[in-house]
Short mmCIF file of C-alpha atoms and ligand atoms in Angstrom, two decimals:
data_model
loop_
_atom_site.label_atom_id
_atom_site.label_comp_id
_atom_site.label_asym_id
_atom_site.label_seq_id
_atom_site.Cartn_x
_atom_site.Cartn_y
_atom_site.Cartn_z
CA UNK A 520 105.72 -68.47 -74.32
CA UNK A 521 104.88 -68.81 -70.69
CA UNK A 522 102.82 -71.39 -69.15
CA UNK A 523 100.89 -71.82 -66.05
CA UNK A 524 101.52 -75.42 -64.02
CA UNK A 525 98.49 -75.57 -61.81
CA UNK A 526 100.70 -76.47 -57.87
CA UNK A 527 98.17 -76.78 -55.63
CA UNK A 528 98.98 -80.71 -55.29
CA UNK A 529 100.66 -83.33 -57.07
CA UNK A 530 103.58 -83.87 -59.48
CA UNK A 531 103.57 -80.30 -60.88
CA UNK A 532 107.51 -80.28 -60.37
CA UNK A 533 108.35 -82.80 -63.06
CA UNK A 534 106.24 -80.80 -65.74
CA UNK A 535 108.13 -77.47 -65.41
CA UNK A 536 111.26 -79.47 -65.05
CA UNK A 537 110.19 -80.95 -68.79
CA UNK A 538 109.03 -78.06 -70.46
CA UNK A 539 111.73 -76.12 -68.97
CA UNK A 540 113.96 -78.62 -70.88
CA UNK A 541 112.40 -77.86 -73.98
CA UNK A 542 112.86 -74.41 -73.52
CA UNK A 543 109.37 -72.73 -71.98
CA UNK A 544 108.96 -70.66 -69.48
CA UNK A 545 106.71 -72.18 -66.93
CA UNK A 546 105.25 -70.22 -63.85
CA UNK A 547 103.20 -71.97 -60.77
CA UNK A 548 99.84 -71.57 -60.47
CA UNK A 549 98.61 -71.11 -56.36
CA UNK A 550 96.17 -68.32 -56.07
CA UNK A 551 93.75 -66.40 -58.55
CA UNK A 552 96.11 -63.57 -58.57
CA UNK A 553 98.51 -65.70 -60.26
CA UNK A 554 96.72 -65.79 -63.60
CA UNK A 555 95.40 -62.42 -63.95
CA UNK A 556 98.05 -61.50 -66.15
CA UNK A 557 98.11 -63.27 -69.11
CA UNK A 558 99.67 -66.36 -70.14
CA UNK A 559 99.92 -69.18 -72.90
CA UNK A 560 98.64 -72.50 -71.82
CA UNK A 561 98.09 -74.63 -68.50
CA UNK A 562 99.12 -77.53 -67.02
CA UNK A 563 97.26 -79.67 -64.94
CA UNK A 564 99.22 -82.27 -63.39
CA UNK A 565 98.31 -85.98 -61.62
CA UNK A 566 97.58 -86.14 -58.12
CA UNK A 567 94.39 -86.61 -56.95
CA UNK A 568 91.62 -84.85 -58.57
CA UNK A 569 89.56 -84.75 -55.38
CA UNK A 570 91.78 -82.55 -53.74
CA UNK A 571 92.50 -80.71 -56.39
CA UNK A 572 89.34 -79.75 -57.45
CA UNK A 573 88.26 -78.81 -53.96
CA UNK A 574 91.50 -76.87 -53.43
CA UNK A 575 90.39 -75.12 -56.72
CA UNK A 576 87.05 -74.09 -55.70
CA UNK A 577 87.93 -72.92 -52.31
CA UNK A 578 90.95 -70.29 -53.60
CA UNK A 579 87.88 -68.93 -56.57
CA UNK A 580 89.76 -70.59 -59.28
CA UNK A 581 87.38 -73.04 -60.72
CA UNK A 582 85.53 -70.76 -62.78
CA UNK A 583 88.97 -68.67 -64.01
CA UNK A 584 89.72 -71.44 -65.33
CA UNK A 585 87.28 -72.68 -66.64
CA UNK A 586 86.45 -69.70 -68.64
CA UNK A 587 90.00 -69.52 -70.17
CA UNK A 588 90.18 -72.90 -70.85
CA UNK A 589 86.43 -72.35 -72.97
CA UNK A 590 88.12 -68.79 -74.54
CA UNK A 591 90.64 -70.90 -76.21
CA UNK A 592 94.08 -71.63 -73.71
CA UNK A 593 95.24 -75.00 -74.53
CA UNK A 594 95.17 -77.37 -71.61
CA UNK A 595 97.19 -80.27 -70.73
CA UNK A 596 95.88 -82.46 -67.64
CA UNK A 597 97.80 -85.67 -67.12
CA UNK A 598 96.12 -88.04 -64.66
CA UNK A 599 93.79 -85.97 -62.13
CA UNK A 600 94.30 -83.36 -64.55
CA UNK A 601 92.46 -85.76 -66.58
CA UNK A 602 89.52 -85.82 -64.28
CA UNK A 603 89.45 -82.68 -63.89
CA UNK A 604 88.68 -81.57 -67.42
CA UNK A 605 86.10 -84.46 -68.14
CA UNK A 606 82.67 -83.93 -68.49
CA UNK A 607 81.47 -87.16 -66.78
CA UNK A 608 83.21 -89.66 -64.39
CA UNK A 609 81.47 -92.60 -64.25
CA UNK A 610 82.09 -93.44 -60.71
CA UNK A 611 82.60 -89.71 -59.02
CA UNK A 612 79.33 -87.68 -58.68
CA UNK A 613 81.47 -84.61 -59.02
CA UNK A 614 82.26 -82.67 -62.24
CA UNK A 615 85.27 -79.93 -61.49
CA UNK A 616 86.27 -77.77 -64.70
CA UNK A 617 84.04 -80.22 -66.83
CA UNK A 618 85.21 -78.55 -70.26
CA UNK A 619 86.29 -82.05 -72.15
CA UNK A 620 83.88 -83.92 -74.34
CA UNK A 621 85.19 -87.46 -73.06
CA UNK A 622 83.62 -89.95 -69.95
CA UNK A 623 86.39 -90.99 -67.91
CA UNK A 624 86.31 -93.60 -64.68
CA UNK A 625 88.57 -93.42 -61.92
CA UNK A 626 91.05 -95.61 -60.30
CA UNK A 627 90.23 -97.75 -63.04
CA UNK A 628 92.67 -100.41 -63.33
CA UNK A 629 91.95 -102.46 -60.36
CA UNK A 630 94.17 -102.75 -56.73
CA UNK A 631 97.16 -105.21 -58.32
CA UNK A 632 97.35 -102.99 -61.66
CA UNK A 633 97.34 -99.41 -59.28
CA UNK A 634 100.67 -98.66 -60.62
CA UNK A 635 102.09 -99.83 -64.35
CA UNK A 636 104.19 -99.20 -67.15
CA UNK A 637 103.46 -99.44 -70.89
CA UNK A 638 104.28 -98.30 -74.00
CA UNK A 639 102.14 -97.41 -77.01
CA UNK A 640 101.43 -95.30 -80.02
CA UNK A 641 101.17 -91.93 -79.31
CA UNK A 642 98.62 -90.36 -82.37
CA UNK A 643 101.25 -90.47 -84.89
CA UNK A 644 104.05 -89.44 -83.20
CA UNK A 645 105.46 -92.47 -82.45
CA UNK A 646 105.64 -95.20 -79.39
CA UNK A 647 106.18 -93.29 -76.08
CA UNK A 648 106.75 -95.22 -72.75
CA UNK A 649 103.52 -94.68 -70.29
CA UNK A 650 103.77 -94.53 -66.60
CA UNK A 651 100.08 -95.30 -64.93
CA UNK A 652 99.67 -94.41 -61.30
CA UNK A 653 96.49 -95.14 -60.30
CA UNK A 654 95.02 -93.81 -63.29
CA UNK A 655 92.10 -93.24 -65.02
CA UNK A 656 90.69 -94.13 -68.14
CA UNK A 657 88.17 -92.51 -70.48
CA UNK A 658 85.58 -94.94 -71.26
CA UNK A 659 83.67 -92.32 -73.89
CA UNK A 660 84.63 -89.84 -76.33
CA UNK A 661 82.12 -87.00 -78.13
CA UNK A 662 82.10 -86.11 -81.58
CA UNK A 663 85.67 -84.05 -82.02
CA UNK A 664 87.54 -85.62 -79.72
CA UNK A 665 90.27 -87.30 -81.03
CA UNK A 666 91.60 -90.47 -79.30
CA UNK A 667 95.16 -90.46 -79.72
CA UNK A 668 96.63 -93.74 -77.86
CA UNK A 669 95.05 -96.94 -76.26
CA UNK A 670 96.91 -99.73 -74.06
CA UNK A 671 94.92 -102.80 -73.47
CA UNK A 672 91.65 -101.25 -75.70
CA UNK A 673 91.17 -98.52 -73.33
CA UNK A 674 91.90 -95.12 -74.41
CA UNK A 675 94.45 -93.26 -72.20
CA UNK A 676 94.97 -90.07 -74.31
CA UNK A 677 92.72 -87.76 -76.37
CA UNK A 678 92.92 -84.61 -77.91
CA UNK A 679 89.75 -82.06 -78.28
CA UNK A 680 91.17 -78.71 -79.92
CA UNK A 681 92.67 -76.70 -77.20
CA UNK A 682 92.45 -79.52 -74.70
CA UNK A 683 94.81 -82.31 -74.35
CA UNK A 684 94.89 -85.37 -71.89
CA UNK A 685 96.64 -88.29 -70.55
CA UNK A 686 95.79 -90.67 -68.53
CA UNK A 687 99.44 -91.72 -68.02
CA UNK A 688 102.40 -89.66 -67.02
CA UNK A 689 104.27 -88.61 -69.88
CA UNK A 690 106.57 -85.98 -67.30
CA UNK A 691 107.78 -89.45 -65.29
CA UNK A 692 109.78 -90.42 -68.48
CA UNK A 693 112.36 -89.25 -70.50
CA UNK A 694 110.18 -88.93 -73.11
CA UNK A 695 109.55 -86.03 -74.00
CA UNK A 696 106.99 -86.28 -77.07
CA UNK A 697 103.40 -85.34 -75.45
CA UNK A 698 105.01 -81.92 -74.09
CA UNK A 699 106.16 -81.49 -77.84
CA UNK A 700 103.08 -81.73 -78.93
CA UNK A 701 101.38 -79.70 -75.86
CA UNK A 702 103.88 -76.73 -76.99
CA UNK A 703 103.31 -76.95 -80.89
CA UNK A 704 99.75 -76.56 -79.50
CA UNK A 705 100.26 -73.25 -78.03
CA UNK A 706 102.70 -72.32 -81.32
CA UNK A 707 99.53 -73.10 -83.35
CA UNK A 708 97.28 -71.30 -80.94
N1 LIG B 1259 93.70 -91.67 -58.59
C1 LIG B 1259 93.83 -90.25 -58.78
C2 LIG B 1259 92.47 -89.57 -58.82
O1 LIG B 1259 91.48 -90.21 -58.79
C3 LIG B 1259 94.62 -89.94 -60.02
C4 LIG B 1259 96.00 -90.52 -59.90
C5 LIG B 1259 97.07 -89.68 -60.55
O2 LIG B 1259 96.88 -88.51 -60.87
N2 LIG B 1259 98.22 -90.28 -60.67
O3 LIG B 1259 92.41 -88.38 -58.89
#
């Protein structure tokens, strides 16, 4: 199993370190030529989705992606990688990849809550601890997305087939049940 961690910006380091941990190969993700070959699923990490989606349209990658992402590859974007794969942001004008059913809004908790910690039900997999760093949330969902966790009423992670988000970081903890599920994801795939 090899996966792609998108490292044009942001905490990319911390996911390979996890999924390394769990045993997957992981592989960075620069230029287009790095995913001509094939691979099993993608990372997207937090950062700031901005950047990141300009840096992805300037190196040709958008549409790559965005294609693979449609053909099936599962998908996990934490954060900005959340941003990136929603269809609408409420307060950004831009849409980047644009695959994911759900409305998010950025920067969403306000100057004093910018950066917090929480911990809540993850689907059914338990209570995981929840690092938020200026993070979104997703303020709509379309028919077959699944919401899988809420802090405070607002839903911070959702599931929609091959595409998973958070809008927390799961790779900040030691917990490491959202990359579980991310890699029974590509098992199932
Ligand atoms: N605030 C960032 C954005 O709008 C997301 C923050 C993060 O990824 N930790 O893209």
């Amino acid at each position: 199993m090899k996966i792609g961690i998108l490292a044009l910006q942001g905490a990319f380091a911390e996911h390979e370190k996890m999924l390394g941990g769990l045993g997957a190969e992981t592989f960075e993700i620069r230029q287009k030529r790095d995913i001509e070959t094939a691979f099993d699923g993608l990372v997207i990490p937090g950062g700031e989705s901005t950047v990141q989606g300009k840096l992805l349209a300037e190196l040709g990658l958008t549409d790559r992606i965005k294609t693979l992402i449609k053909n099936g590859l599962p998908v996990f974007g934490t954060c900005a990688g959340l941003l990136l794969l929603a269809k609408r942001i409420e307060n950004d004008e831009h849409v980047y990849l644009g695959t994911m059913d759900i409305t998010a809004v950025r920067n969403a908790y306000g100057r004093q809550l910018g950066s917090f910690s929480a911990a809540a039900e993850f689907g059914d997999m338990g209570e995981v601890p929840m690092t938020f760093i200026r993070a979104p949330y997703i303020s709509g969902v379309g028919d077959g997305v699944e919401i899988l966790s809420r802090v405070g009423g607002r839903i911070v992670a959702a599931r929609q087939g091959n595409m998973l988000v958070t809008a927390f970081h799961p790779e900040l903890n030691d917990n490491e049940t959202v990359h579980a599920m991310f890699l029974d994801m590509i098992k199932a795939s």
